[in-house]
CSV table of C-alpha atoms in Angstrom, one decimal:
chain,number,residue,atom,x,y,z
A,11,MET,CA,15.9,23.1,-32.1
A,12,VAL,CA,17.7,24.0,-28.8
A,13,ILE,CA,20.5,25.7,-30.8
A,14,VAL,CA,17.8,27.6,-32.7
A,15,ASN,CA,16.1,28.9,-29.5
A,16,ILE,CA,19.4,29.9,-27.9
A,17,TYR,CA,20.4,31.8,-31.0
A,18,LEU,CA,17.1,33.5,-31.5
A,19,ARG,CA,17.1,34.8,-27.9
A,20,ASN,CA,20.4,36.6,-28.6
A,21,THR,CA,19.2,38.4,-31.7
A,22,SER,CA,17.7,41.9,-32.0
A,23,SER,CA,14.5,42.6,-30.3
A,24,CYS,CA,12.5,43.1,-33.5
A,25,GLN,CA,13.2,39.5,-34.3
A,26,SER,CA,10.8,38.5,-31.5
A,27,ARG,CA,8.0,39.3,-34.0
A,28,LEU,CA,9.0,36.1,-35.8
A,29,TYR,CA,7.1,34.2,-33.1
A,30,THR,CA,3.9,36.0,-34.0
A,31,LEU,CA,4.1,34.6,-37.6
A,32,PRO,CA,2.7,31.0,-37.6
A,33,CYS,CA,4.5,30.1,-40.8
A,34,PHE,CA,8.0,30.9,-39.4
A,35,TYR,CA,7.6,27.8,-37.2
A,36,ASN,CA,7.0,25.8,-40.3
A,37,ILE,CA,10.2,27.4,-41.9
A,38,LEU,CA,12.2,26.4,-38.8
A,39,ARG,CA,10.8,22.9,-38.9
A,40,SER,CA,11.5,22.6,-42.5
A,41,PHE,CA,15.2,23.2,-41.9
A,42,SER,CA,15.3,20.3,-39.4
A,43,LEU,CA,13.4,18.0,-41.8
A,44,TRP,CA,14.9,19.0,-45.1
A,45,SER,CA,18.5,18.8,-46.3
A,46,MET,CA,17.7,18.9,-50.0
A,47,LYS,CA,16.3,21.5,-52.3
A,48,LYS,CA,12.7,20.7,-53.2
A,49,VAL,CA,12.0,19.7,-56.8
A,50,PRO,CA,8.3,20.3,-57.5
A,51,GLU,CA,8.1,17.7,-60.3
A,52,LEU,CA,9.5,14.9,-58.0
A,53,GLU,CA,7.3,16.1,-55.1
A,54,SER,CA,4.3,15.7,-57.5
A,55,ALA,CA,5.4,12.2,-58.4
A,56,LEU,CA,5.2,11.4,-54.6
A,57,SER,CA,2.0,13.2,-53.7
A,58,ARG,CA,-0.4,12.1,-56.5
A,59,ASN,CA,-0.3,8.5,-55.4
A,60,ARG,CA,-2.1,9.1,-52.1
A,61,ARG,CA,-5.7,8.6,-53.3
A,62,TRP,CA,-4.6,5.8,-55.6
A,63,ILE,CA,-3.1,3.8,-52.7
A,64,VAL,CA,-6.2,4.1,-50.6
A,65,ASN,CA,-8.5,3.1,-53.4
A,66,ASN,CA,-6.2,0.2,-54.3
A,67,GLN,CA,-6.5,-1.1,-50.7
A,68,ILE,CA,-10.3,-0.8,-50.8
A,69,LYS,CA,-10.2,-2.7,-54.1
A,70,ASN,CA,-8.1,-5.5,-52.5
A,71,ILE,CA,-10.4,-5.7,-49.5
A,72,ILE,CA,-13.5,-6.2,-51.7
A,73,LEU,CA,-11.7,-8.8,-53.9
A,74,ARG,CA,-10.8,-10.9,-50.9
A,75,LEU,CA,-14.4,-11.4,-49.9
A,76,PRO,CA,-16.1,-14.5,-51.2
A,77,SER,CA,-18.8,-12.7,-53.1
A,78,GLN,CA,-16.6,-9.7,-53.9
A,79,VAL,CA,-19.3,-7.5,-52.4
A,80,ALA,CA,-18.8,-5.6,-49.2
A,81,THR,CA,-21.2,-3.8,-46.9
A,82,VAL,CA,-20.4,-0.2,-46.4
A,83,LYS,CA,-20.5,-0.8,-42.7
A,84,TYR,CA,-17.7,-3.3,-43.1
A,85,LEU,CA,-15.6,-0.9,-45.2
A,86,GLN,CA,-16.3,1.8,-42.6
A,87,LYS,CA,-14.6,-0.3,-39.9
A,88,LYS,CA,-11.6,-0.7,-42.3
A,89,PHE,CA,-11.2,3.1,-42.7
A,90,LYS,CA,-9.1,3.4,-39.5
A,91,THR,CA,-6.5,1.0,-40.9
A,92,LEU,CA,-6.6,3.0,-44.2
A,93,ASP,CA,-5.9,6.2,-42.2
A,94,LEU,CA,-9.2,7.8,-43.4
A,95,GLN,CA,-11.8,9.8,-41.6
A,96,GLY,CA,-15.4,10.5,-42.4
A,97,LYS,CA,-18.1,8.3,-43.9
A,98,ALA,CA,-17.1,5.5,-46.1
A,99,ILE,CA,-20.2,5.9,-48.3
A,100,ASN,CA,-19.2,9.5,-49.2
A,101,TRP,CA,-15.7,8.4,-50.2
A,102,LEU,CA,-16.9,5.5,-52.3
A,103,LYS,CA,-19.5,7.7,-54.2
A,104,LYS,CA,-16.6,10.1,-55.2
A,105,TYR,CA,-15.3,7.3,-57.5
A,106,PRO,CA,-18.4,6.0,-59.4
A,107,CYS,CA,-16.2,4.6,-62.2
A,108,CYS,CA,-14.4,2.4,-59.7
A,109,PHE,CA,-17.0,1.5,-57.0
A,110,GLU,CA,-20.7,0.8,-57.4
A,111,VAL,CA,-22.7,1.6,-54.3
A,112,TYR,CA,-26.3,0.2,-54.1
A,113,PHE,CA,-29.0,-0.2,-51.5
A,114,GLU,CA,-30.6,-3.6,-50.8
A,115,ASN,CA,-32.3,-5.2,-47.8
A,116,ASN,CA,-32.1,-1.9,-45.8
A,117,GLU,CA,-28.3,-1.8,-46.2
A,118,HIS,CA,-25.7,-0.2,-48.5
A,119,TYR,CA,-23.4,-2.5,-50.4
A,120,CYS,CA,-20.3,-1.8,-52.6
A,121,ARG,CA,-18.8,-3.8,-55.4
A,122,LEU,CA,-16.4,-3.0,-58.2
A,123,THR,CA,-17.7,-1.7,-61.5
A,124,LYS,CA,-17.4,-3.6,-64.7
A,125,ARG,CA,-14.7,-1.3,-66.0
A,126,MET,CA,-12.8,-1.8,-62.7
A,127,MET,CA,-13.2,-5.6,-62.9
A,128,SER,CA,-11.8,-5.6,-66.4
A,129,LEU,CA,-8.7,-3.8,-65.1
A,130,VAL,CA,-8.4,-6.3,-62.3
A,131,GLU,CA,-8.4,-9.1,-64.9
A,132,GLU,CA,-5.8,-7.2,-67.0
A,133,GLU,CA,-3.6,-6.8,-63.9
A,134,GLU,CA,-3.8,-10.6,-63.1
A,135,SER,CA,-2.9,-11.3,-66.7
A,136,VAL,CA,0.2,-9.1,-66.5
A,137,LYS,CA,1.2,-10.7,-63.2
A,138,GLU,CA,1.1,-14.1,-64.8
A,139,MET,CA,3.2,-12.9,-67.8
A,140,GLN,CA,5.6,-11.2,-65.4
A,141,GLU,CA,6.2,-14.2,-63.2
A,142,SER,CA,9.8,-14.7,-64.4
A,143,ALA,CA,10.6,-11.1,-63.6
A,144,TYR,CA,9.3,-11.5,-60.1
A,145,VAL,CA,11.5,-14.6,-59.6
A,146,GLU,CA,14.5,-12.6,-60.8
A,147,ARG,CA,13.8,-9.8,-58.5
A,148,LEU,CA,13.4,-12.1,-55.5
A,149,VAL,CA,16.7,-13.9,-56.4
A,150,LYS,CA,18.5,-10.5,-56.6
A,151,LEU,CA,17.1,-9.4,-53.3
A,152,LEU,CA,18.3,-12.6,-51.6
A,153,MET,CA,21.7,-12.4,-53.3
A,154,MET,CA,22.2,-8.9,-51.9
A,155,SER,CA,21.2,-9.9,-48.4
A,156,ARG,CA,23.5,-11.3,-45.7
A,157,ASN,CA,23.4,-15.1,-45.6
A,158,GLN,CA,21.0,-15.0,-48.6
A,159,ARG,CA,17.9,-15.0,-46.4
A,160,LEU,CA,15.1,-12.5,-45.9
A,161,ASN,CA,12.4,-12.5,-43.2
A,162,VAL,CA,8.9,-13.1,-44.7
A,163,VAL,CA,7.1,-10.6,-42.4
A,164,LYS,CA,9.6,-7.8,-43.4
A,165,LEU,CA,9.5,-8.7,-47.1
A,166,ASN,CA,5.7,-8.6,-47.0
A,167,GLU,CA,5.9,-4.9,-46.2
A,168,LEU,CA,7.7,-4.2,-49.5
A,169,LYS,CA,6.0,-6.8,-51.7
A,170,ARG,CA,3.9,-4.2,-53.5
A,171,ASN,CA,7.0,-2.0,-54.1
A,172,PHE,CA,8.5,-4.9,-56.1
A,173,GLY,CA,5.2,-6.0,-57.7
A,174,PHE,CA,5.0,-9.3,-55.9
A,175,PRO,CA,1.5,-10.8,-55.8
A,176,ASP,CA,-0.2,-11.0,-52.4
A,177,GLU,CA,0.1,-14.8,-52.4
A,178,TYR,CA,3.6,-14.9,-53.9
A,179,ILE,CA,4.8,-17.4,-51.2
A,180,ILE,CA,2.1,-20.0,-52.2
A,181,ARG,CA,2.0,-19.0,-55.9
A,182,ILE,CA,5.7,-18.6,-56.8
A,183,LEU,CA,8.0,-20.3,-54.3
A,184,PRO,CA,6.7,-23.9,-54.8
A,185,LYS,CA,7.3,-23.7,-58.5
A,186,TYR,CA,11.0,-23.0,-58.1
A,187,PRO,CA,12.4,-25.4,-55.4
A,188,ASP,CA,15.8,-25.2,-57.0
A,189,MET,CA,15.9,-21.5,-56.2
A,190,PHE,CA,13.9,-20.9,-53.0
A,191,ARG,CA,13.0,-22.6,-49.7
A,192,LEU,CA,11.2,-21.6,-46.6
A,193,VAL,CA,13.3,-22.0,-43.4
A,194,ASN,CA,12.7,-21.2,-39.7
A,195,TYR,CA,15.8,-21.7,-37.7
A,196,SER,CA,14.5,-20.2,-34.5
A,197,GLY,CA,11.1,-21.9,-34.5
A,198,ARG,CA,9.1,-18.7,-34.0
A,199,LYS,CA,6.3,-17.9,-36.4
A,200,SER,CA,7.5,-14.4,-37.1
A,201,SER,CA,11.0,-15.8,-37.9
A,202,MET,CA,10.0,-17.5,-41.1
A,203,GLU,CA,12.5,-16.7,-43.8
A,204,ILE,CA,13.0,-17.2,-47.6
A,205,GLU,CA,16.4,-18.6,-48.3
A,206,LEU,CA,18.2,-18.8,-51.7
A,207,VAL,CA,19.1,-22.4,-52.6
A,208,SER,CA,21.7,-21.7,-55.2
A,209,TRP,CA,23.7,-18.6,-56.3
A,210,LYS,CA,22.8,-17.3,-59.8
A,211,PRO,CA,26.0,-15.5,-61.1
A,212,GLU,CA,24.1,-14.4,-64.3
A,213,LEU,CA,21.7,-12.4,-62.2
A,214,ALA,CA,24.4,-10.9,-60.0
A,215,VAL,CA,24.6,-7.9,-62.3
A,216,SER,CA,23.4,-4.5,-61.0
A,217,ALA,CA,21.4,-1.9,-63.0
A,218,VAL,CA,24.6,0.3,-63.0
A,219,GLU,CA,26.7,-2.6,-64.4
A,220,ALA,CA,24.1,-3.5,-67.0
A,221,SER,CA,23.9,0.1,-68.3
A,222,ALA,CA,27.7,0.2,-68.5
A,223,GLN,CA,27.8,-3.0,-70.5
A,224,LYS,CA,25.4,-1.6,-73.0
A,225,GLN,CA,27.5,1.6,-73.4
A,226,GLY,CA,30.8,-0.2,-73.3
A,227,THR,CA,32.1,1.8,-70.3
A,228,GLU,CA,33.2,1.2,-66.8
A,229,PRO,CA,30.3,1.0,-64.3
A,230,CYS,CA,29.7,4.2,-62.4
A,231,PHE,CA,26.8,6.2,-61.0
A,232,SER,CA,25.1,9.0,-63.0
A,233,CYS,CA,24.4,12.4,-61.6
A,234,CYS,CA,21.1,14.2,-62.3
A,235,LEU,CA,21.6,17.7,-61.0
A,236,PRO,CA,21.6,21.1,-62.6
A,237,SER,CA,25.1,22.5,-63.6
A,238,THR,CA,24.6,25.3,-61.1
A,239,TRP,CA,25.0,22.8,-58.2
A,240,VAL,CA,28.7,23.3,-58.3
A,241,LYS,CA,29.6,21.9,-54.9
A,242,SER,CA,27.4,18.8,-55.3
A,243,TRP,CA,29.0,18.1,-58.7
A,244,GLU,CA,32.5,18.3,-57.2
A,245,LYS,CA,31.5,16.0,-54.3
A,246,PHE,CA,29.9,13.6,-56.8
A,247,LYS,CA,32.9,13.5,-59.1
A,248,GLU,CA,35.2,12.8,-56.1
A,249,PHE,CA,32.8,10.0,-55.0
A,250,ASN,CA,32.5,8.5,-58.4
A,251,ALA,CA,36.3,8.6,-59.1
A,252,THR,CA,36.7,5.5,-56.9
A,253,PRO,CA,35.9,2.1,-58.4
A,254,TYR,CA,32.3,0.9,-58.4
A,255,ILE,CA,31.6,-1.8,-55.9
A,256,SER,CA,28.8,-4.3,-56.8
A,257,PRO,CA,25.9,-4.6,-54.3
A,258,TYR,CA,26.2,-8.4,-54.7
A,259,LEU,CA,29.7,-8.4,-53.3
A,260,ASP,CA,30.1,-10.0,-49.9
A,261,THR,CA,30.5,-7.3,-47.2
A,262,LYS,CA,33.0,-9.5,-45.1
A,263,CYS,CA,35.9,-8.2,-47.2
A,264,LEU,CA,34.9,-4.6,-46.6
A,265,GLY,CA,35.8,-2.6,-43.5
A,266,GLU,CA,32.9,-1.2,-41.5
A,267,GLY,CA,32.7,2.6,-42.0
A,268,SER,CA,35.2,2.6,-44.8
A,269,LYS,CA,34.8,4.5,-48.1
A,270,GLU,CA,34.5,1.1,-49.9
A,271,MET,CA,31.6,0.2,-47.6
A,272,GLU,CA,29.9,3.5,-48.3
A,273,LYS,CA,30.3,2.9,-52.0
A,274,ARG,CA,28.8,-0.5,-51.6
A,275,THR,CA,25.9,0.8,-49.5
A,276,ILE,CA,25.0,3.4,-52.1
A,277,GLY,CA,25.1,0.7,-54.7
A,278,VAL,CA,22.7,-1.5,-52.6
A,279,VAL,CA,20.2,1.3,-52.2
A,280,HIS,CA,20.5,2.2,-55.9
A,281,GLU,CA,19.9,-1.5,-56.9
A,282,LEU,CA,16.9,-1.9,-54.5
A,283,LEU,CA,15.3,1.2,-56.0
A,284,SER,CA,16.0,0.0,-59.5
A,285,LEU,CA,14.1,-3.3,-58.6
A,286,THR,CA,11.0,-1.4,-57.4
A,287,LEU,CA,8.1,-0.6,-59.7
A,288,TRP,CA,8.1,3.2,-59.0
A,289,LYS,CA,11.9,3.5,-58.3
A,290,LYS,CA,11.2,4.8,-54.8
A,291,MET,CA,10.8,3.5,-51.3
A,292,SER,CA,10.1,4.5,-47.7
A,293,ILE,CA,13.3,5.1,-45.8
A,294,VAL,CA,11.6,3.7,-42.6
A,295,LYS,CA,10.7,0.5,-44.3
A,296,LEU,CA,14.1,0.3,-45.9
A,297,GLY,CA,15.6,0.7,-42.5
A,298,HIS,CA,13.9,-2.5,-41.4
A,299,PHE,CA,16.5,-4.3,-43.5
A,300,LYS,CA,19.6,-2.7,-42.0
A,301,ARG,CA,20.9,-6.0,-40.7
A,302,GLU,CA,20.0,-8.0,-43.9
A,303,PHE,CA,21.6,-5.5,-46.3
A,304,SER,CA,24.3,-4.2,-44.0
A,305,LEU,CA,22.9,-0.6,-44.0
A,306,PRO,CA,24.1,2.1,-41.6
A,307,GLU,CA,22.1,3.3,-38.6
A,308,LYS,CA,21.8,6.8,-40.0
A,309,LEU,CA,20.8,5.8,-43.5
A,310,ASN,CA,18.9,9.1,-44.3
A,311,VAL,CA,22.1,11.1,-43.5
A,312,LEU,CA,24.1,8.9,-46.0
A,313,LEU,CA,21.4,9.3,-48.7
A,314,LEU,CA,21.4,13.1,-48.2
A,315,LYS,CA,25.1,13.2,-48.9
A,316,HIS,CA,24.4,12.0,-52.5
A,317,PRO,CA,21.7,14.4,-53.9
A,318,GLY,CA,22.9,13.7,-57.5
A,319,ILE,CA,21.8,10.0,-57.2
A,320,PHE,CA,18.9,10.2,-54.8
A,321,TYR,CA,16.1,12.6,-54.0
A,322,VAL,CA,14.9,12.5,-50.4
A,323,SER,CA,11.4,13.9,-49.5
A,324,ASN,CA,9.4,14.1,-46.3
A,325,LYS,CA,6.1,14.3,-48.0
A,326,TYR,CA,3.3,13.4,-45.6
A,327,GLN,CA,5.9,13.5,-42.8
A,328,ASN,CA,7.3,10.2,-44.1
A,329,TYR,CA,10.8,10.1,-45.5
A,330,THR,CA,10.9,8.6,-49.0
A,331,VAL,CA,14.0,8.1,-51.2
A,332,LEU,CA,13.6,8.3,-55.0
A,333,LEU,CA,16.0,7.4,-57.8
A,334,ARG,CA,16.6,10.6,-59.7
A,335,GLU,CA,17.8,9.0,-62.9
A,336,ALA,CA,14.6,7.0,-63.3
A,337,TYR,CA,12.4,10.2,-63.7
A,338,ASN,CA,12.0,12.8,-66.4
A,339,GLY,CA,10.1,15.5,-64.5
A,340,SER,CA,7.3,13.8,-62.6
A,341,GLU,CA,7.1,10.8,-65.0
A,342,LEU,CA,8.9,7.5,-64.9
A,343,ILE,CA,11.2,7.1,-68.0
A,344,GLU,CA,10.6,3.3,-68.2
A,345,LYS,CA,7.4,1.9,-66.9
A,346,ASP,CA,6.9,-1.7,-65.8
A,347,PRO,CA,3.9,-3.3,-67.5
A,348,LEU,CA,2.2,-3.6,-64.1
A,349,VAL,CA,2.7,0.2,-63.6
A,350,VAL,CA,1.0,0.8,-67.0
A,351,VAL,CA,-2.1,-1.1,-65.7
A,352,LYS,CA,-2.1,0.7,-62.4
A,353,ASP,CA,-1.9,4.0,-64.2
A,354,LYS,CA,-5.1,3.0,-66.0
A,355,PHE,CA,-6.7,2.5,-62.6
A,356,GLY,CA,-5.5,6.0,-61.6
A,357,GLU,CA,-7.1,7.5,-64.8
A,358,LEU,CA,-10.4,5.7,-64.1
A,359,MET,CA,-10.3,7.0,-60.6
A,360,GLN,CA,-9.8,10.6,-61.8
A,361,GLU,CA,-12.5,10.2,-64.4
A,362,GLY,CA,-15.0,9.1,-61.7
A,363,LEU,CA,-13.9,11.9,-59.4
A,364,HIS,CA,-14.4,14.5,-62.1
A,365,GLU,CA,-17.8,13.1,-62.9
A,366,TYR,CA,-18.8,13.2,-59.2
A,367,ASN,CA,-17.6,16.8,-58.8
A,368,GLN,CA,-19.5,18.0,-62.0
A,369,ARG,CA,-22.7,16.3,-60.9
A,370,HIS,CA,-22.6,17.8,-57.4
A,371,ARG,CA,-21.8,21.2,-58.7
A,372,LEU,CA,-24.9,21.1,-61.0
A,373,MET,CA,-27.0,19.8,-58.1
A,374,ASN,CA,-25.9,22.5,-55.8
A,375,LEU,CA,-26.7,25.2,-58.4
A,376,GLU,CA,-30.1,23.7,-59.0
A,377,LYS,CA,-30.9,23.7,-55.3
A,378,LYS,CA,-29.8,27.4,-55.0
A,379,LYS,CA,-32.0,28.3,-57.9
A,380,LYS,CA,-35.1,26.6,-56.3
A,381,ARG,CA,-34.5,28.3,-53.0
A,382,GLY,CA,-33.7,31.6,-54.6
A,383,MET,CA,-30.3,31.6,-53.1
A,384,MET,CA,-28.1,32.4,-56.0
A,385,PRO,CA,-24.8,33.8,-54.8
A,386,VAL,CA,-25.4,37.5,-54.2
A,387,ARG,CA,-23.5,39.6,-51.7
A,388,SER,CA,-25.7,40.7,-48.8
A,389,GLU,CA,-26.5,44.4,-48.5
A,390,LYS,CA,-25.0,44.5,-45.0
A,391,SER,CA,-21.6,43.1,-46.0
A,392,GLU,CA,-21.6,45.5,-49.0
A,393,ASP,CA,-22.3,48.5,-46.8
A,394,VAL,CA,-19.5,47.5,-44.4
A,395,ARG,CA,-17.0,47.1,-47.2
A,396,THR,CA,-18.1,50.4,-48.7
A,397,GLU,CA,-17.3,52.1,-45.4
A,398,ILE,CA,-13.7,50.7,-45.4
A,399,SER,CA,-11.9,52.9,-47.8
A,400,GLN,CA,-9.5,51.5,-50.4
A,401,GLN,CA,-6.7,53.6,-49.0
A,402,ASP,CA,-7.2,51.9,-45.5
A,403,VAL,CA,-7.0,48.5,-47.0
A,404,ILE,CA,-3.9,49.3,-49.0
A,405,GLY,CA,-2.4,50.7,-45.8
A,406,ASP,CA,-3.1,47.5,-43.9
A,407,LYS,CA,-1.5,45.4,-46.6
A,408,LEU,CA,1.6,47.6,-46.8
A,409,GLY,CA,1.8,47.5,-43.0
A,410,VAL,CA,1.7,43.8,-42.9
A,411,ILE,CA,4.1,43.4,-45.8
A,412,GLY,CA,6.4,46.0,-44.1
A,413,LEU,CA,6.4,43.8,-41.0
A,414,VAL,CA,7.4,40.8,-43.0
A,415,GLN,CA,10.1,42.7,-44.7
A,416,GLU,CA,11.4,44.1,-41.4
A,417,THR,CA,11.3,40.7,-39.8
A,418,SER,CA,13.0,39.2,-42.8
A,419,THR,CA,15.8,41.7,-42.6
A,420,CYS,CA,16.4,41.0,-38.9
A,421,ALA,CA,16.3,37.2,-39.6
A,422,LEU,CA,19.0,37.1,-42.3
A,423,ASN,CA,21.7,35.8,-40.0
A,424,SER,CA,19.3,33.4,-38.4
A,425,VAL,CA,18.4,31.9,-41.8
A,426,GLN,CA,22.0,31.5,-42.7
A,427,LEU,CA,22.7,29.9,-39.3
A,428,LEU,CA,19.8,27.5,-39.7
A,429,HIS,CA,20.9,26.7,-43.2
A,430,ILE,CA,24.4,25.7,-41.8
A,431,VAL,CA,23.1,23.9,-38.7
A,432,PHE,CA,20.4,21.8,-40.3
A,433,ASN,CA,21.7,21.7,-43.9
A,434,PRO,CA,25.4,21.0,-43.6
A,435,MET,CA,25.4,19.1,-46.9
A,436,ALA,CA,23.5,21.7,-48.9
A,437,ASP,CA,25.0,22.6,-52.3
A,438,GLU,CA,24.8,26.4,-52.1
A,439,GLU,CA,24.1,29.0,-49.5
A,440,ILE,CA,20.8,30.9,-49.8
A,441,ALA,CA,21.6,33.7,-52.3
A,442,ASP,CA,19.0,36.1,-51.0
A,443,PRO,CA,17.6,35.1,-47.6
A,444,LYS,CA,15.4,38.1,-47.4
A,445,LYS,CA,13.6,37.2,-50.7
A,446,TYR,CA,13.5,33.6,-49.5
A,447,LEU,CA,11.7,34.5,-46.3
A,448,GLU,CA,9.3,37.0,-48.0
A,449,GLU,CA,8.3,34.4,-50.6
A,450,ALA,CA,7.8,31.8,-47.8
A,451,CYS,CA,5.8,34.1,-45.6
A,452,LYS,CA,3.6,36.1,-47.9
A,453,PRO,CA,1.3,33.3,-49.2
A,454,LYS,CA,0.7,31.9,-45.7
A,455,CYS,CA,0.9,34.9,-43.4
A,456,VAL,CA,0.3,38.1,-45.2
A,457,LYS,CA,-2.9,36.9,-46.8
A,458,SER,CA,-4.2,35.4,-43.6
A,459,LEU,CA,-3.3,38.5,-41.5
A,460,ILE,CA,-5.0,40.9,-44.0
A,461,GLU,CA,-8.1,38.7,-43.9
A,462,TYR,CA,-8.0,38.8,-40.1
A,463,GLU,CA,-7.8,42.6,-40.0
A,464,VAL,CA,-10.7,42.9,-42.4
A,465,GLN,CA,-12.8,40.5,-40.2
A,466,GLN,CA,-11.9,42.6,-37.1
A,467,LEU,CA,-13.1,45.8,-38.9
A,468,ASP,CA,-16.3,44.0,-39.9
A,469,ARG,CA,-17.0,43.1,-36.3
A,470,SER,CA,-16.3,46.5,-35.0
A,471,GLN,CA,-18.8,48.0,-37.5
């Protein structure tokens, strides 16, 4: 941002108006955070899971309790850990199909509905049927890791990404003593590790290699970009021209920082994402395994160099990497059976939320009818708006839009500079920076400024 400030100080005086537009700060910030073109469908695939994650955590909290009934006060205390604000009872009542809230002994309680419990049972049944798949995933993770060991504490952060049950250490590991064992070479509690007992060559086949075997071709990565991304296609073809290196290959034979090591690292991340349920993962959590999987320090920079393979998003200010080839629009192409069950949970949640919204809309309308407060514009506000001529309003709008256009014209060079400074690996330059800035500014700034001017006129009257 220092470079940006120095450059902006040296631009024409009219460009100082940029600082009066709140959204321009967001535009500058987006350049520093983004190095990939946004794909709305993939952004949607990342954003719609937020409420599901929270409700799934609430579900797990309730199920862990002996009676599987929680007081609302107890859940309220857990809201901080769930990164939620407000009253727990209000949140729970938004999802009547999932959570049943009732009052007893002068206190509110919450339990899962019958429909929700049936989904919990279905999920447990799927987990039992998928146990062999979990074992294979864990073996693959250990075979990719250095010394074939993974820290239990770190792995617990990603267990849900891979679909592992909460009690997988007690439930799975003891059944397969010929594959896994728990070790603690340092003696510290946080240093407990899962170690692979014996190498499984039949499982040391990556998703890329398995796909190539089916097609009868040489293993290579696939690119999922529009044909208009000419530069990215050229870079991808150059990268893909070198032989594929299996993520299960020992890194000792590869030179650090070499092209072969980069190829292997991309293969590791591709394989890790292929093993997850939703083919995506937090880059921060992935970074916790830099030593175990021999990942570079600036992993996000490396991933941004390969937009044809990965999609990197900073949704919710949290960098997430997603495997492009696994998605068709916003939908997964192949869904794990556990994902299918969890989707049902999402549908039940949405059904309850819709029911809640409809009920409250009708209740509010009924209250307004009883109070005689049906939505009617007040005479005072009508008189004020009548005094403001349509021509004045149009003039205000044109004036603000003119300001944005003038500002956009002065900022063309700045946009191109920012594009180069913060987006060195972008596929194309911005074809029409003026249009880009206008489209970015209008929804956020023009509308708000016009409303502000109208409010000021109202007050002056």
